[in-house]
mmCIF file of C-alpha atoms in Angstrom:
data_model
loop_
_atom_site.group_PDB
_atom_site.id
_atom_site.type_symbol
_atom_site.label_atom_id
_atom_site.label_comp_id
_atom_site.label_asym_id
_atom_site.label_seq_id
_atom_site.Cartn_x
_atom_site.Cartn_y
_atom_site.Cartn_z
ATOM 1 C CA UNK A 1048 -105.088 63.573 137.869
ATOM 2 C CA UNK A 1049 -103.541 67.258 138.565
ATOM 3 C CA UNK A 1050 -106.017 70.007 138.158
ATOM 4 C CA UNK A 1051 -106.018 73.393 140.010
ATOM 5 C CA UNK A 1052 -109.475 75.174 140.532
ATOM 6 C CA UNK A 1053 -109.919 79.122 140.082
ATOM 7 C CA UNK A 1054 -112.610 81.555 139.346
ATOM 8 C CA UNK A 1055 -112.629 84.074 136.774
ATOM 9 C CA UNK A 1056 -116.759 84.568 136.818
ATOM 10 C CA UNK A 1057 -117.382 80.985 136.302
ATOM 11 C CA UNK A 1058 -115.864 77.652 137.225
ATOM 12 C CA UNK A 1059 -113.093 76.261 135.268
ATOM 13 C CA UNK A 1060 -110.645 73.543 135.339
ATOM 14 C CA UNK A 1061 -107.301 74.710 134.203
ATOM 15 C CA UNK A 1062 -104.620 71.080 133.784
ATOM 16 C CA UNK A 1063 -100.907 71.606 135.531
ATOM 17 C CA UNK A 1064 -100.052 67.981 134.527
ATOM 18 C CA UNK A 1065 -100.765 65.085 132.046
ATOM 19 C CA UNK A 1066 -101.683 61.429 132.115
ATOM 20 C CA UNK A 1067 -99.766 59.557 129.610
ATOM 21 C CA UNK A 1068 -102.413 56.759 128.222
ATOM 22 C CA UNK A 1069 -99.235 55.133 126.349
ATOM 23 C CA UNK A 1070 -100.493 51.594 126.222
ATOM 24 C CA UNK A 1071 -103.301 51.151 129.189
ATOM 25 C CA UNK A 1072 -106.203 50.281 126.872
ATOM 26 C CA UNK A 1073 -103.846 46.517 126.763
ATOM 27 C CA UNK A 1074 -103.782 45.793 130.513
ATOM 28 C CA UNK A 1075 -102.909 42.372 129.748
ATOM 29 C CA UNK A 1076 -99.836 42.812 127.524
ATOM 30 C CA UNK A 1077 -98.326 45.655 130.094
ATOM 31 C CA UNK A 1078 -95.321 43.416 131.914
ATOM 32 C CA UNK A 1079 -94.816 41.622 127.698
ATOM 33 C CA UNK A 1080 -94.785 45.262 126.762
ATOM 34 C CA UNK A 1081 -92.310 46.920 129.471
ATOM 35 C CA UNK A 1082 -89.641 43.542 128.733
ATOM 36 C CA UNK A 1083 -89.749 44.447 125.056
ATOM 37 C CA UNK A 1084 -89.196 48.227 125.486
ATOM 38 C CA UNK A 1085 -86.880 47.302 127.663
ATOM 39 C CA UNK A 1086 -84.909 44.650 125.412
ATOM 40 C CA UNK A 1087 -85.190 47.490 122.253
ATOM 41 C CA UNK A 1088 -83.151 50.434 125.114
ATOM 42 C CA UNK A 1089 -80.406 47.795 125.883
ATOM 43 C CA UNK A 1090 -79.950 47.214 122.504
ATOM 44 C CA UNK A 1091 -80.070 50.824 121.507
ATOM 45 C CA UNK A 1092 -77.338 51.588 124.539
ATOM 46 C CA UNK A 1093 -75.430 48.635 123.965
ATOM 47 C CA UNK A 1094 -75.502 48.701 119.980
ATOM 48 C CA UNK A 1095 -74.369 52.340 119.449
ATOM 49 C CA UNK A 1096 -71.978 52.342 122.081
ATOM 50 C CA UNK A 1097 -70.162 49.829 120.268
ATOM 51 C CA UNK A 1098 -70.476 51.924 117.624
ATOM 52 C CA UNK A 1099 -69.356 55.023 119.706
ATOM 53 C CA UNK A 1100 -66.303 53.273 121.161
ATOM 54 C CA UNK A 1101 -64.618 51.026 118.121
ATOM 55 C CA UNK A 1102 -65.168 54.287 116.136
ATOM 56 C CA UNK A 1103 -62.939 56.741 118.605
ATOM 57 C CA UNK A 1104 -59.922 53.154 119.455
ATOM 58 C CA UNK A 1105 -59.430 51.970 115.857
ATOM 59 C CA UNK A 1106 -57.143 53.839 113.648
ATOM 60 C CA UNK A 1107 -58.651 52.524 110.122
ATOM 61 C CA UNK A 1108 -61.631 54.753 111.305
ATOM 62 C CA UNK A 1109 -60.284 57.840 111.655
ATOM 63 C CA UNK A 1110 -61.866 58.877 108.552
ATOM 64 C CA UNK A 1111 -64.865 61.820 108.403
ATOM 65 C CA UNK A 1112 -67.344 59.445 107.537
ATOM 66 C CA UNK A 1113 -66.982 57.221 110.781
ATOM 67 C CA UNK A 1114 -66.739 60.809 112.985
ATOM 68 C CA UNK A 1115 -69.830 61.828 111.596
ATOM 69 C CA UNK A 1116 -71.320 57.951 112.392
ATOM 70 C CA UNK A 1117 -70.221 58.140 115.936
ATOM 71 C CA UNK A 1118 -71.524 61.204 116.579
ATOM 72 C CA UNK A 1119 -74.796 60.193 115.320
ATOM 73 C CA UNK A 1120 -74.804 56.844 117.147
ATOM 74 C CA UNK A 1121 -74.514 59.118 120.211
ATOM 75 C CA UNK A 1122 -77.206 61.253 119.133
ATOM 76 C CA UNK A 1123 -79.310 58.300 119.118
ATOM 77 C CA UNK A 1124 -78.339 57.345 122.621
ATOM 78 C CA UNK A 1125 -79.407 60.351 123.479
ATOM 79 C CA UNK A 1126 -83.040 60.926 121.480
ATOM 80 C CA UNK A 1127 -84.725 57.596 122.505
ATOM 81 C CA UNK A 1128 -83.209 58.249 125.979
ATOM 82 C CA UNK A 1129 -85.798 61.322 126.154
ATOM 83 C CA UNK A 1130 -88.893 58.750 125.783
ATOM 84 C CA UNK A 1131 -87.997 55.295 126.297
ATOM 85 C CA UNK A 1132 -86.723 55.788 130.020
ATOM 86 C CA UNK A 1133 -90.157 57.359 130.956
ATOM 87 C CA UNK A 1134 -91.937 54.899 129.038
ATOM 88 C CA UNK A 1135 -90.793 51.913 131.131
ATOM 89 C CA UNK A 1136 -91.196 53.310 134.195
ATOM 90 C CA UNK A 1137 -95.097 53.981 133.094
ATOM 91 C CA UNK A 1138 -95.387 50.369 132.389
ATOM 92 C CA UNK A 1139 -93.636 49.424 135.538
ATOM 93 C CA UNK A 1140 -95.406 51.680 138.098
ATOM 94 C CA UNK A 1141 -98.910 52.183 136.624
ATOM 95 C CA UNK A 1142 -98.123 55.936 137.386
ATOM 96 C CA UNK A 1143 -98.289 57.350 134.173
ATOM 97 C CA UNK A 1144 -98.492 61.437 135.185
ATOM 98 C CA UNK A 1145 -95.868 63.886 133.750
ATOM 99 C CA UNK A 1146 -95.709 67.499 135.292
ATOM 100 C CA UNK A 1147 -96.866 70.271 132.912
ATOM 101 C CA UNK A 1148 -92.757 71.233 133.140
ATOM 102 C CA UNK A 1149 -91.520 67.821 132.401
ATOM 103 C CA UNK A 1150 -93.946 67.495 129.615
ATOM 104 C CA UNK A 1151 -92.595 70.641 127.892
ATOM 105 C CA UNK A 1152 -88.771 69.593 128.823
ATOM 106 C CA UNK A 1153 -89.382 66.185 127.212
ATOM 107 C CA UNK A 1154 -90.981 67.541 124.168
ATOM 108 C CA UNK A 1155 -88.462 70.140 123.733
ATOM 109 C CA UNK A 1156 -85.517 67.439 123.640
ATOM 110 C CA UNK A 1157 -87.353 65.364 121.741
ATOM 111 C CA UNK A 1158 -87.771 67.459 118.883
ATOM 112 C CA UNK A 1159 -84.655 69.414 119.244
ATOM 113 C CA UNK A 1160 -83.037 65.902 118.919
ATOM 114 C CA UNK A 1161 -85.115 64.411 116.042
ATOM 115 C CA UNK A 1162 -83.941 67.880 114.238
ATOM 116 C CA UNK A 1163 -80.491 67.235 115.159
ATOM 117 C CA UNK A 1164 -80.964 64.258 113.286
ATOM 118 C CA UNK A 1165 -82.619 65.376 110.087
ATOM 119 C CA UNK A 1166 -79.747 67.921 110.266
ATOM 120 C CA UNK A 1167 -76.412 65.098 110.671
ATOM 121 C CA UNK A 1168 -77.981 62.929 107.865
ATOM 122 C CA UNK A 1169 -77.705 65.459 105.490
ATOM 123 C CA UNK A 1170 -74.208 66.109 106.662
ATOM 124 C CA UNK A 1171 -73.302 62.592 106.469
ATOM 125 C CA UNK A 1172 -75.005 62.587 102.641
ATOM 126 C CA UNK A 1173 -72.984 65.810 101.977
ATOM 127 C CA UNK A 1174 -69.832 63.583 103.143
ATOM 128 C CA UNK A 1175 -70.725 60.781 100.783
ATOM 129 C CA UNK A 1176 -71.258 63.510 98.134
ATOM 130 C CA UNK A 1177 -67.834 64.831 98.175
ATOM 131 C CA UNK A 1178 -66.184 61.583 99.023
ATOM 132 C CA UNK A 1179 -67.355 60.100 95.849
ATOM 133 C CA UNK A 1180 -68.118 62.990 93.474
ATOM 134 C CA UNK A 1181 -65.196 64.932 94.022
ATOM 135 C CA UNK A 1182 -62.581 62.509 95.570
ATOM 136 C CA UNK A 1183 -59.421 64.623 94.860
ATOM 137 C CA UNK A 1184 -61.052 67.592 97.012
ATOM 138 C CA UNK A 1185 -62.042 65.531 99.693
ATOM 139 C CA UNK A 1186 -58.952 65.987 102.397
ATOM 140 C CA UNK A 1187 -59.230 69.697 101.560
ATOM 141 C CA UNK A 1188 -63.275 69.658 101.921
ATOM 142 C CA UNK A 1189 -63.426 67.922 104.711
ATOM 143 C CA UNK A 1190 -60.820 68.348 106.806
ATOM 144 C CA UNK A 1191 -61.502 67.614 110.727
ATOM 145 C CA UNK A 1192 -61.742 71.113 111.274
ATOM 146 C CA UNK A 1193 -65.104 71.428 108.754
ATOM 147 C CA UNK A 1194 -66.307 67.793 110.079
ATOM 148 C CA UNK A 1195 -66.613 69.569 113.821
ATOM 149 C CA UNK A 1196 -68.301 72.606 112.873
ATOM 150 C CA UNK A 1197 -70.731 70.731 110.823
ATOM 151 C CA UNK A 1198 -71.522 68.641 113.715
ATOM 152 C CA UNK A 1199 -71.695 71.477 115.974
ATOM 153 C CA UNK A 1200 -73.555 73.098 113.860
ATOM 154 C CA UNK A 1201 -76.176 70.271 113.414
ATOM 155 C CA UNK A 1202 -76.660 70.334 117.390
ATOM 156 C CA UNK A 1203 -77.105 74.036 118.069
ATOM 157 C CA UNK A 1204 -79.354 74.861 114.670
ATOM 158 C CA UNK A 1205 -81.823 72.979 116.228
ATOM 159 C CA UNK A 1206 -82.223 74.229 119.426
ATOM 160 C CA UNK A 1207 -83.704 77.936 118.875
ATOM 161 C CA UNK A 1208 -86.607 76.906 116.796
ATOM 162 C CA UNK A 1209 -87.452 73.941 118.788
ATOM 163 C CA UNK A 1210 -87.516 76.121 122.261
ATOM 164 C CA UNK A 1211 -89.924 78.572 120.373
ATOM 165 C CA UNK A 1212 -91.923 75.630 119.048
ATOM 166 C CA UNK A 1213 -92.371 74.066 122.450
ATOM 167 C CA UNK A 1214 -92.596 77.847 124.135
ATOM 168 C CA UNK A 1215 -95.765 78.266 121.677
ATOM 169 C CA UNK A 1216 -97.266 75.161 121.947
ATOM 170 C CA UNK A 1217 -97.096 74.828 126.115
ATOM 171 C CA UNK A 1218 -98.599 78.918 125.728
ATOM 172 C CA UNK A 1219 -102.001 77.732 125.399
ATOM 173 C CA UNK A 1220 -104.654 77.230 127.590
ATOM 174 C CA UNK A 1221 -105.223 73.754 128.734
ATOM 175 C CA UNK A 1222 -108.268 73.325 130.449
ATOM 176 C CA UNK A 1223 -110.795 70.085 130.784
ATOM 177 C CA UNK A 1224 -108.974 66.952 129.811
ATOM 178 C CA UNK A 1225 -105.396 65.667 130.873
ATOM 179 C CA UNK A 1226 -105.291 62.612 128.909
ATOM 180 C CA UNK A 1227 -102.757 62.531 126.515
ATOM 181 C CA UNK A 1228 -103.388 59.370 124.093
ATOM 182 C CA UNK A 1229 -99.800 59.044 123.502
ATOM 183 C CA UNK A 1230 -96.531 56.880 125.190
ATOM 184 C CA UNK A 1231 -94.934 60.698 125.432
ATOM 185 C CA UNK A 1232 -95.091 64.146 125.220
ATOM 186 C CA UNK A 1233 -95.471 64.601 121.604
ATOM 187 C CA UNK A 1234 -96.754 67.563 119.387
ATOM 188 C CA UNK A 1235 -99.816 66.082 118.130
ATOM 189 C CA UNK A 1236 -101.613 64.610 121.431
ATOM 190 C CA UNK A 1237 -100.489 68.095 123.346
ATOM 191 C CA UNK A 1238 -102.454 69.930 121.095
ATOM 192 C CA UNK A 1239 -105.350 67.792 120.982
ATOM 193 C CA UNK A 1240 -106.120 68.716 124.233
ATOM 194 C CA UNK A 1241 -105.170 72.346 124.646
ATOM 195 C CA UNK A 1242 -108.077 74.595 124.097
ATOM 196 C CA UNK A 1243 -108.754 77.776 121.770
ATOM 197 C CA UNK A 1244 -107.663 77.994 118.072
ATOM 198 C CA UNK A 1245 -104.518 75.998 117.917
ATOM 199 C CA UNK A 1246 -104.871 76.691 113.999
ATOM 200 C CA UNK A 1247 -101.808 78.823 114.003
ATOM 201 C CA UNK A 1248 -99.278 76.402 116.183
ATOM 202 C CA UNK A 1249 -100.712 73.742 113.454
ATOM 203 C CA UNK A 1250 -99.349 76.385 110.835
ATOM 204 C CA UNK A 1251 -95.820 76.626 112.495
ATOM 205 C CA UNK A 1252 -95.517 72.575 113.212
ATOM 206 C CA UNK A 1253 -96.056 72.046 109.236
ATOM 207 C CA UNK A 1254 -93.560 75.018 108.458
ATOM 208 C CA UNK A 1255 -91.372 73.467 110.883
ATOM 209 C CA UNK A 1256 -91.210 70.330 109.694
ATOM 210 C CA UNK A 1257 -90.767 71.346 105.754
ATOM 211 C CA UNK A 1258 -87.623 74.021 107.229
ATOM 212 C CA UNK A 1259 -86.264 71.288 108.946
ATOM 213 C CA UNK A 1260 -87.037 67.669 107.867
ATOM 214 C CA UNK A 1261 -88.590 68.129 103.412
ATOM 215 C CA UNK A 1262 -85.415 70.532 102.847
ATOM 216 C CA UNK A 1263 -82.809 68.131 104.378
ATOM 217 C CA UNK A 1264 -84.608 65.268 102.718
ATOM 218 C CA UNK A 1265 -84.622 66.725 99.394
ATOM 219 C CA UNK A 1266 -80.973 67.897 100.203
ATOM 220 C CA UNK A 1267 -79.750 64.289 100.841
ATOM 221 C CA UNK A 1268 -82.073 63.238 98.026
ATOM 222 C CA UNK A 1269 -80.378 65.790 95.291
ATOM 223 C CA UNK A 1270 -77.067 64.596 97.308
ATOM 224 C CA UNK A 1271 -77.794 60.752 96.253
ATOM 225 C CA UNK A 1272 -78.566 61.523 93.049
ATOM 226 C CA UNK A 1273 -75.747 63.185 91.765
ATOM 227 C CA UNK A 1274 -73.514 60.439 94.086
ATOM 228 C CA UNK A 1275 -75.512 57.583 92.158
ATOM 229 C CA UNK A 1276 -74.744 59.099 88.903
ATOM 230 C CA UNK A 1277 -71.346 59.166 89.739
ATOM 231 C CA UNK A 1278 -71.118 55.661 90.658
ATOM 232 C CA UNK A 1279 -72.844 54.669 87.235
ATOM 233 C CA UNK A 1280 -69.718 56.015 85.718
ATOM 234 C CA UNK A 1281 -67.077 54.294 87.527
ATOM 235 C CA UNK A 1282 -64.950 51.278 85.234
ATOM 236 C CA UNK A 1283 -64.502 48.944 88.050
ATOM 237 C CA UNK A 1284 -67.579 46.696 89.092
ATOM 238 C CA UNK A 1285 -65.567 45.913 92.417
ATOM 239 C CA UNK A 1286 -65.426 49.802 92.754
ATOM 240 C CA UNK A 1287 -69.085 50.559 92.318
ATOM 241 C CA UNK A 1288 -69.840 47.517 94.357
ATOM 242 C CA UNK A 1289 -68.150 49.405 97.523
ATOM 243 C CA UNK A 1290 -69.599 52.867 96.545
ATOM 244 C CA UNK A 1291 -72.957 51.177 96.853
ATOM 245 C CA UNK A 1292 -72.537 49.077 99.876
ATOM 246 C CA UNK A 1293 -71.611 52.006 101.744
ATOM 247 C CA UNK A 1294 -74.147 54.313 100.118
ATOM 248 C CA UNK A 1295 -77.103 52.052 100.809
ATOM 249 C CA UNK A 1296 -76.489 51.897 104.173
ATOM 250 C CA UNK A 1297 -77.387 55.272 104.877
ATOM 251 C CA UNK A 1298 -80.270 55.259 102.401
ATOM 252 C CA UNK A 1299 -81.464 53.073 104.456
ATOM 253 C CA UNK A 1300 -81.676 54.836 107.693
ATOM 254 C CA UNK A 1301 -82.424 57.689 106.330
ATOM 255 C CA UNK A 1302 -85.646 55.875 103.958
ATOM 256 C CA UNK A 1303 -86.538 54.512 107.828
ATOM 257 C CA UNK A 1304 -86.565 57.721 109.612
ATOM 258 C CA UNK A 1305 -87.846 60.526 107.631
ATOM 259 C CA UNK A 1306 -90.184 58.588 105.901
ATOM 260 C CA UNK A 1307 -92.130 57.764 109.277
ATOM 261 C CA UNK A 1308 -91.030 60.840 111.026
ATOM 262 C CA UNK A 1309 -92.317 63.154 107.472
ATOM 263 C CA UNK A 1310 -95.732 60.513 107.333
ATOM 264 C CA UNK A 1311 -96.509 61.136 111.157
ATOM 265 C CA UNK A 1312 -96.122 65.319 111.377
ATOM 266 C CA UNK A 1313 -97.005 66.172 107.365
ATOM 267 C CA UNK A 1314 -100.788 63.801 107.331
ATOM 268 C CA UNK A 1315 -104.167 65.924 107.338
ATOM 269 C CA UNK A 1316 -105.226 66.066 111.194
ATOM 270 C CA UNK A 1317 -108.384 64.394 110.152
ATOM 271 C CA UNK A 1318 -106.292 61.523 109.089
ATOM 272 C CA UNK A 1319 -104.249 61.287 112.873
ATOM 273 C CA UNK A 1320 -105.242 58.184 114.641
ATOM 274 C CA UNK A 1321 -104.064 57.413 117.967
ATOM 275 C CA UNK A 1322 -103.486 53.830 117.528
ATOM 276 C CA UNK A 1323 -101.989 54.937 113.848
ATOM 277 C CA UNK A 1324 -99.226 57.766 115.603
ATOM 278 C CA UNK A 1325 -97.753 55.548 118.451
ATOM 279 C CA UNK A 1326 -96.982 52.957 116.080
ATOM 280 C CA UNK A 1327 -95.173 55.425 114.029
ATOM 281 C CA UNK A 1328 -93.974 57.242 116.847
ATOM 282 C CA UNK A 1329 -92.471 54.115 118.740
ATOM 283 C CA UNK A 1330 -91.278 53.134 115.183
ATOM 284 C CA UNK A 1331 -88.851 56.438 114.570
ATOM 285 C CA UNK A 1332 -88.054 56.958 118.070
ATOM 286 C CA UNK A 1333 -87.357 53.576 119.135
ATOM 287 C CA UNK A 1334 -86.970 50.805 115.920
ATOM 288 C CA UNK A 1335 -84.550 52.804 113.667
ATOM 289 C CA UNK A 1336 -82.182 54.057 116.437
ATOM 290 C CA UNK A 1337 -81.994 50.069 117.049
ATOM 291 C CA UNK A 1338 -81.406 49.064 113.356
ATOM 292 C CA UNK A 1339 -78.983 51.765 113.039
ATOM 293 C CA UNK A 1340 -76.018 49.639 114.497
ATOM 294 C CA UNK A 1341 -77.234 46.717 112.639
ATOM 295 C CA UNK A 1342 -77.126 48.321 109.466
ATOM 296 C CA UNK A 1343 -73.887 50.261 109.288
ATOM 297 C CA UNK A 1344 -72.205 47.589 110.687
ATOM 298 C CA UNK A 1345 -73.302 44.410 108.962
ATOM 299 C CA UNK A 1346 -72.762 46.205 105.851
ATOM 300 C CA UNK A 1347 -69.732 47.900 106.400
ATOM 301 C CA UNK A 1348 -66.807 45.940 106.100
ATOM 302 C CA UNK A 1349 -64.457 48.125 107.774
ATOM 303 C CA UNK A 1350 -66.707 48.100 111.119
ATOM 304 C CA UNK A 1351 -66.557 44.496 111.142
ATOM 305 C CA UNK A 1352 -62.983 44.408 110.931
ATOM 306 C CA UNK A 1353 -62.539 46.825 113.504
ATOM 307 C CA UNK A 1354 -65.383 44.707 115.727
ATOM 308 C CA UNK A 1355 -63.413 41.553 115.175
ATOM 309 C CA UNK A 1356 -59.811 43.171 115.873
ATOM 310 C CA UNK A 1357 -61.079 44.968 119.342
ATOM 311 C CA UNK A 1358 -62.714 41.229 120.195
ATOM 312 C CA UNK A 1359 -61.131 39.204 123.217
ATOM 313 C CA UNK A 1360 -59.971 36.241 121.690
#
């Protein structure tokens, strides 16, 4: 445990470093736990990658839609390498303290990542939008120059509010407890333990997460209603067969992560459980980057093509 002693008057403990509890209250299933995390990152790494990779080599993918994919499958790489690294190492070691810096660096990527996220889906539903709503517009719409600024645009919009958020929250006083009954440095466990009214950083977490998860989701929402109607409309069954197939597949991921992600940050605090948020923590940060691969590619005809052409025979 990392405390430093001063005296202002009185005696008090002020904390310059956390415990991570992660998953210590099940001693028993710690090596069952660290092989699983551990299977789940390879398959992350390995699984967008592949995605990454046959994405940038195959021609037939050259397209906006597949850009915006592997840029996301690297932005998945990247958020669950913020946790899941840590995480193992915990389970490994036993040593489950994080400096008062790291803390605050891992929190800051983490939610300047899961932003970047909330921010690319709605790009990638935006994409969908024009691709089927206004087809004839599309090479004008998005054209590679657009497809790059809205991607660079998705990383850097996040950052600002996300170093303020963290610059707030790591402001207060934390004094007595180090314990944070989480597998990382999340919002909700860092505040448990910081002392003083924390009433106002509760304020800013829920007006950060309608500004920058509810307005994308109702933006890719609005996006996949107008997209569905559209599809409705088309003659051919084999066309609206397609438009679906490829449509569903980011509903899907995006059903997975907000829905968790909105769930975990928008619930009363009286309703937080500890058991409750690592569940859907682990389940936002670690199972739906995993699935991610699975389901744009095993729906997505053109990915298996490419998989299967790019294949040693």
């Amino acid at each position: 445990m990392k405390y430093t002693e001063g005296m202002t008057g009185a005696n008090f403990t002020k904390v310059v470093g956390f415990i991570l509890l992660g998953f210590s209250d099940y001693p028993n299933l710690q090596g069952f736990l660290f092989w699983i995390f551990l299977i789940i990152y390879m398959s992350i790494l390995i699984g967008n990658g592949l995605i990454i990779v046959i994405t940038k080599i195959d021609s037939a993918l050259q397209t906006p839609m597949y850009f915006f994919l592997g840029n996301f499958s690297f932005l998945e790489i990247c958020y669950t390498s913020v946790t899941l690294p840590k995480m193992l190492m915990d389970l490994c070691t036993k040593n489950r303290n994080i400096s008062f810096l790291n803390c605050a660096v891992q929190l800051c990527l983490f939610l300047s990542f899961g932003v970047t996220e909330c921010f690319l889906l709605a790009v990638m539903a935006y994409d969908r939008y024009v691709a089927i709503c206004r087809p004839l517009y599309y090479p004008l719409i998005m054209n590679h120059r657009v497809c790059v600024y809205l991607v660079i645009a998705s990383w850097i919009g996040a950052i600002p509010g996300q170093i303020g958020q963290t610059y707030q929250i790591f402001s207060l006083p934390f004094c007595g407890s180090n314990k944070l009954n989480h597998a990382f440095c999340d919002i909700t466990p860092v505040l448990e333990v910081a002392c003083g009214d924390i009433s106002m950083n509760q304020s800013a977490v829920y007006a950060g997460v309608v500004v920058f998860a509810v307005i994308p989701f109702m933006l890719i929402l609005t996006s996949y209603i107008k997209i569905i109607s559209s599809i409705l409309k088309l003659q051919s069954v084999k066309g609206r067969q397609k438009a679906f197939s490829t449509c569903s597949s980011h509903l899907i991921v995006v059903s997975l992560f907000f829905g968790s992600g909105i769930i975990m940050y928008l619930r009363p605090k009286s309703s937080h459980f500890a058991g409750t948020d690592k569940v859907l923590s682990l389940f936002y940060n670690m199972v739906t980057p995993m699935f991610n691969p699975l389901i744009y590619s095993l729906r997505n005809k053109d990915v298996i093509v490419a998989i299967k052409k790019h294949l040693p025979t």
